[in-house]
């Protein structure tokens, strides 16, 4: 088993994936084991735009955004694995399977996304992700993503 790398901070995250506010859903990534796994961290705050409508009287992070946060964590793992910092590589969903939501994620939660590579690839990768809040599993899913080099 390969040894885990240092923490990837927000500045480096933005050099790996193209996402920005309000769609950048990972604050840092830790415990990166190239080609194997990583843990993304998202500090959930009431200041996020989706909470004004989901739901005004009981704010809940939308499940699709939890899945997106897991996918962004996976993209950062691939970016570190393949040395894609500053390479402007895009990562696109191809499929999402076996999704289960088990706990609401609310403002004040620290969401930890544990992503494991189930099939590494050149262009197409498969992952299993689990998201935890307050030590409880909030979501799990299997997903497939495609790496797309910059156009031009």
mmCIF file of C-alpha atoms in Angstrom:
data_model
loop_
_atom_site.group_PDB
_atom_site.id
_atom_site.type_symbol
_atom_site.label_atom_id
_atom_site.label_comp_id
_atom_site.label_asym_id
_atom_site.label_seq_id
_atom_site.Cartn_x
_atom_site.Cartn_y
_atom_site.Cartn_z
ATOM 1 C CA UNK A 1 0.000 0.000 0.000
ATOM 2 C CA UNK A 2 1.257 3.467 -0.905
ATOM 3 C CA UNK A 3 1.770 6.044 1.846
ATOM 4 C CA UNK A 4 -0.689 8.940 2.157
ATOM 5 C CA UNK A 5 0.357 12.423 0.948
ATOM 6 C CA UNK A 6 0.051 15.747 2.755
ATOM 7 C CA UNK A 7 -3.110 17.831 2.863
ATOM 8 C CA UNK A 8 -4.205 19.589 -0.335
ATOM 9 C CA UNK A 9 -5.394 23.099 0.576
ATOM 10 C CA UNK A 10 -7.982 25.235 -1.227
ATOM 11 C CA UNK A 11 -5.385 27.042 -3.347
ATOM 12 C CA UNK A 12 -4.057 23.776 -4.782
ATOM 13 C CA UNK A 13 -7.587 22.379 -5.186
ATOM 14 C CA UNK A 14 -8.370 25.336 -7.472
ATOM 15 C CA UNK A 15 -5.252 24.552 -9.499
ATOM 16 C CA UNK A 16 -6.518 20.976 -10.082
ATOM 17 C CA UNK A 17 -10.270 21.337 -10.711
ATOM 18 C CA UNK A 18 -12.053 24.219 -12.479
ATOM 19 C CA UNK A 19 -14.913 24.618 -9.980
ATOM 20 C CA UNK A 20 -15.413 27.972 -8.210
ATOM 21 C CA UNK A 21 -17.988 29.544 -5.910
ATOM 22 C CA UNK A 22 -20.786 28.661 -5.578
ATOM 23 C CA UNK A 23 -20.007 25.195 -6.960
ATOM 24 C CA UNK A 24 -16.649 24.441 -5.341
ATOM 25 C CA UNK A 25 -17.723 21.931 -2.685
ATOM 26 C CA UNK A 26 -14.402 20.784 -1.193
ATOM 27 C CA UNK A 27 -12.367 22.901 1.242
ATOM 28 C CA UNK A 28 -9.393 20.548 1.554
ATOM 29 C CA UNK A 29 -8.347 16.976 0.812
ATOM 30 C CA UNK A 30 -6.310 14.800 3.147
ATOM 31 C CA UNK A 31 -5.056 11.244 3.416
ATOM 32 C CA UNK A 32 -4.400 10.973 -0.328
ATOM 33 C CA UNK A 33 -3.076 7.596 -1.399
ATOM 34 C CA UNK A 34 -2.377 7.906 -5.158
ATOM 35 C CA UNK A 35 -4.461 5.525 -7.298
ATOM 36 C CA UNK A 36 -6.331 4.364 -4.181
ATOM 37 C CA UNK A 37 -8.171 6.823 -1.928
ATOM 38 C CA UNK A 38 -8.590 10.283 -0.437
ATOM 39 C CA UNK A 39 -10.715 12.120 2.125
ATOM 40 C CA UNK A 40 -12.307 15.442 1.167
ATOM 41 C CA UNK A 41 -13.547 17.935 3.746
ATOM 42 C CA UNK A 42 -16.434 20.389 3.275
ATOM 43 C CA UNK A 43 -17.387 22.768 6.070
ATOM 44 C CA UNK A 44 -21.114 23.320 5.608
ATOM 45 C CA UNK A 45 -22.270 26.871 6.411
ATOM 46 C CA UNK A 46 -25.590 28.701 6.299
ATOM 47 C CA UNK A 47 -24.010 31.202 3.870
ATOM 48 C CA UNK A 48 -24.283 28.758 0.958
ATOM 49 C CA UNK A 49 -26.830 29.848 -1.678
ATOM 50 C CA UNK A 50 -28.782 26.568 -1.862
ATOM 51 C CA UNK A 51 -29.976 26.914 1.741
ATOM 52 C CA UNK A 52 -32.260 29.866 0.908
ATOM 53 C CA UNK A 53 -34.516 27.510 -1.034
ATOM 54 C CA UNK A 54 -33.662 24.032 0.333
ATOM 55 C CA UNK A 55 -35.423 24.519 2.714
ATOM 56 C CA UNK A 56 -36.040 27.993 4.230
ATOM 57 C CA UNK A 57 -37.393 26.688 7.545
ATOM 58 C CA UNK A 58 -35.118 23.641 7.801
ATOM 59 C CA UNK A 59 -31.927 24.041 5.736
ATOM 60 C CA UNK A 60 -30.673 20.732 4.307
ATOM 61 C CA UNK A 61 -27.749 20.284 1.899
ATOM 62 C CA UNK A 62 -29.170 18.810 -1.327
ATOM 63 C CA UNK A 63 -28.176 15.188 -1.860
ATOM 64 C CA UNK A 64 -26.944 15.890 -5.374
ATOM 65 C CA UNK A 65 -24.447 18.375 -3.924
ATOM 66 C CA UNK A 66 -23.173 15.753 -1.487
ATOM 67 C CA UNK A 67 -22.568 13.447 -4.445
ATOM 68 C CA UNK A 68 -20.913 16.309 -6.331
ATOM 69 C CA UNK A 69 -18.619 16.938 -3.331
ATOM 70 C CA UNK A 70 -17.586 13.265 -3.424
ATOM 71 C CA UNK A 71 -16.952 13.555 -7.180
ATOM 72 C CA UNK A 72 -14.835 16.685 -6.693
ATOM 73 C CA UNK A 73 -12.813 14.824 -4.057
ATOM 74 C CA UNK A 74 -12.300 12.010 -6.580
ATOM 75 C CA UNK A 75 -11.206 14.523 -9.248
ATOM 76 C CA UNK A 76 -8.621 15.960 -6.857
ATOM 77 C CA UNK A 77 -7.383 12.437 -6.073
ATOM 78 C CA UNK A 78 -6.959 11.764 -9.805
ATOM 79 C CA UNK A 79 -5.337 15.167 -10.284
ATOM 80 C CA UNK A 80 -2.749 14.403 -7.612
ATOM 81 C CA UNK A 81 -2.259 10.835 -8.862
ATOM 82 C CA UNK A 82 -1.626 11.939 -12.457
ATOM 83 C CA UNK A 83 0.204 15.194 -11.582
ATOM 84 C CA UNK A 84 -2.465 17.400 -13.185
ATOM 85 C CA UNK A 85 -1.871 20.545 -11.108
ATOM 86 C CA UNK A 86 -2.128 23.539 -13.479
ATOM 87 C CA UNK A 87 -2.953 21.258 -16.446
ATOM 88 C CA UNK A 88 -6.619 22.427 -16.802
ATOM 89 C CA UNK A 89 -7.982 18.890 -16.947
ATOM 90 C CA UNK A 90 -11.787 18.614 -16.682
ATOM 91 C CA UNK A 91 -13.586 15.716 -15.038
ATOM 92 C CA UNK A 92 -17.148 14.769 -16.024
ATOM 93 C CA UNK A 93 -19.699 12.408 -14.483
ATOM 94 C CA UNK A 94 -20.563 9.418 -16.645
ATOM 95 C CA UNK A 95 -22.709 7.486 -14.192
ATOM 96 C CA UNK A 96 -23.926 7.315 -10.610
ATOM 97 C CA UNK A 97 -25.149 4.039 -9.092
ATOM 98 C CA UNK A 98 -26.219 2.567 -5.753
ATOM 99 C CA UNK A 99 -26.920 5.944 -4.135
ATOM 100 C CA UNK A 100 -28.242 5.890 -0.597
ATOM 101 C CA UNK A 101 -28.938 8.870 1.679
ATOM 102 C CA UNK A 102 -28.847 8.044 5.370
ATOM 103 C CA UNK A 103 -28.629 11.348 7.276
ATOM 104 C CA UNK A 104 -29.408 14.994 6.593
ATOM 105 C CA UNK A 105 -26.438 17.338 6.221
ATOM 106 C CA UNK A 106 -27.129 20.753 7.739
ATOM 107 C CA UNK A 107 -25.293 24.030 8.372
ATOM 108 C CA UNK A 108 -22.629 23.519 11.015
ATOM 109 C CA UNK A 109 -21.757 20.010 9.851
ATOM 110 C CA UNK A 110 -18.264 19.079 8.736
ATOM 111 C CA UNK A 111 -18.805 16.741 5.793
ATOM 112 C CA UNK A 112 -16.041 14.185 5.171
ATOM 113 C CA UNK A 113 -16.065 12.427 1.825
ATOM 114 C CA UNK A 114 -14.128 9.149 1.743
ATOM 115 C CA UNK A 115 -13.477 8.206 -1.876
ATOM 116 C CA UNK A 116 -11.933 4.924 -3.006
ATOM 117 C CA UNK A 117 -10.824 4.071 -6.540
ATOM 118 C CA UNK A 118 -12.551 0.878 -7.683
ATOM 119 C CA UNK A 119 -11.121 0.997 -11.209
ATOM 120 C CA UNK A 120 -8.308 3.315 -12.190
ATOM 121 C CA UNK A 121 -8.016 4.199 -15.824
ATOM 122 C CA UNK A 122 -6.470 6.542 -18.289
ATOM 123 C CA UNK A 123 -9.599 8.387 -19.343
ATOM 124 C CA UNK A 124 -12.377 6.612 -17.392
ATOM 125 C CA UNK A 125 -12.207 5.954 -13.627
ATOM 126 C CA UNK A 126 -14.661 4.327 -11.194
ATOM 127 C CA UNK A 127 -15.062 5.197 -7.513
ATOM 128 C CA UNK A 128 -16.962 4.333 -4.362
ATOM 129 C CA UNK A 129 -17.727 7.285 -2.128
ATOM 130 C CA UNK A 130 -19.065 7.639 1.383
ATOM 131 C CA UNK A 131 -19.898 10.959 3.036
ATOM 132 C CA UNK A 132 -19.982 11.337 6.815
ATOM 133 C CA UNK A 133 -21.308 14.130 9.047
ATOM 134 C CA UNK A 134 -20.984 14.046 12.816
ATOM 135 C CA UNK A 135 -19.417 10.595 12.554
ATOM 136 C CA UNK A 136 -22.546 9.211 10.870
ATOM 137 C CA UNK A 137 -22.809 8.048 7.266
ATOM 138 C CA UNK A 138 -24.858 10.606 5.348
ATOM 139 C CA UNK A 139 -24.547 9.232 1.815
ATOM 140 C CA UNK A 140 -22.865 6.572 -0.278
ATOM 141 C CA UNK A 141 -22.613 6.059 -4.023
ATOM 142 C CA UNK A 142 -20.636 4.417 -6.802
ATOM 143 C CA UNK A 143 -19.760 6.705 -9.688
ATOM 144 C CA UNK A 144 -17.852 6.818 -12.947
ATOM 145 C CA UNK A 145 -15.989 9.832 -14.300
ATOM 146 C CA UNK A 146 -14.173 10.734 -17.500
ATOM 147 C CA UNK A 147 -11.004 12.830 -17.622
ATOM 148 C CA UNK A 148 -11.035 15.361 -20.468
ATOM 149 C CA UNK A 149 -7.877 17.207 -21.518
ATOM 150 C CA UNK A 150 -8.228 20.931 -22.269
ATOM 151 C CA UNK A 151 -9.518 21.863 -25.717
ATOM 152 C CA UNK A 152 -7.194 23.572 -28.155
#
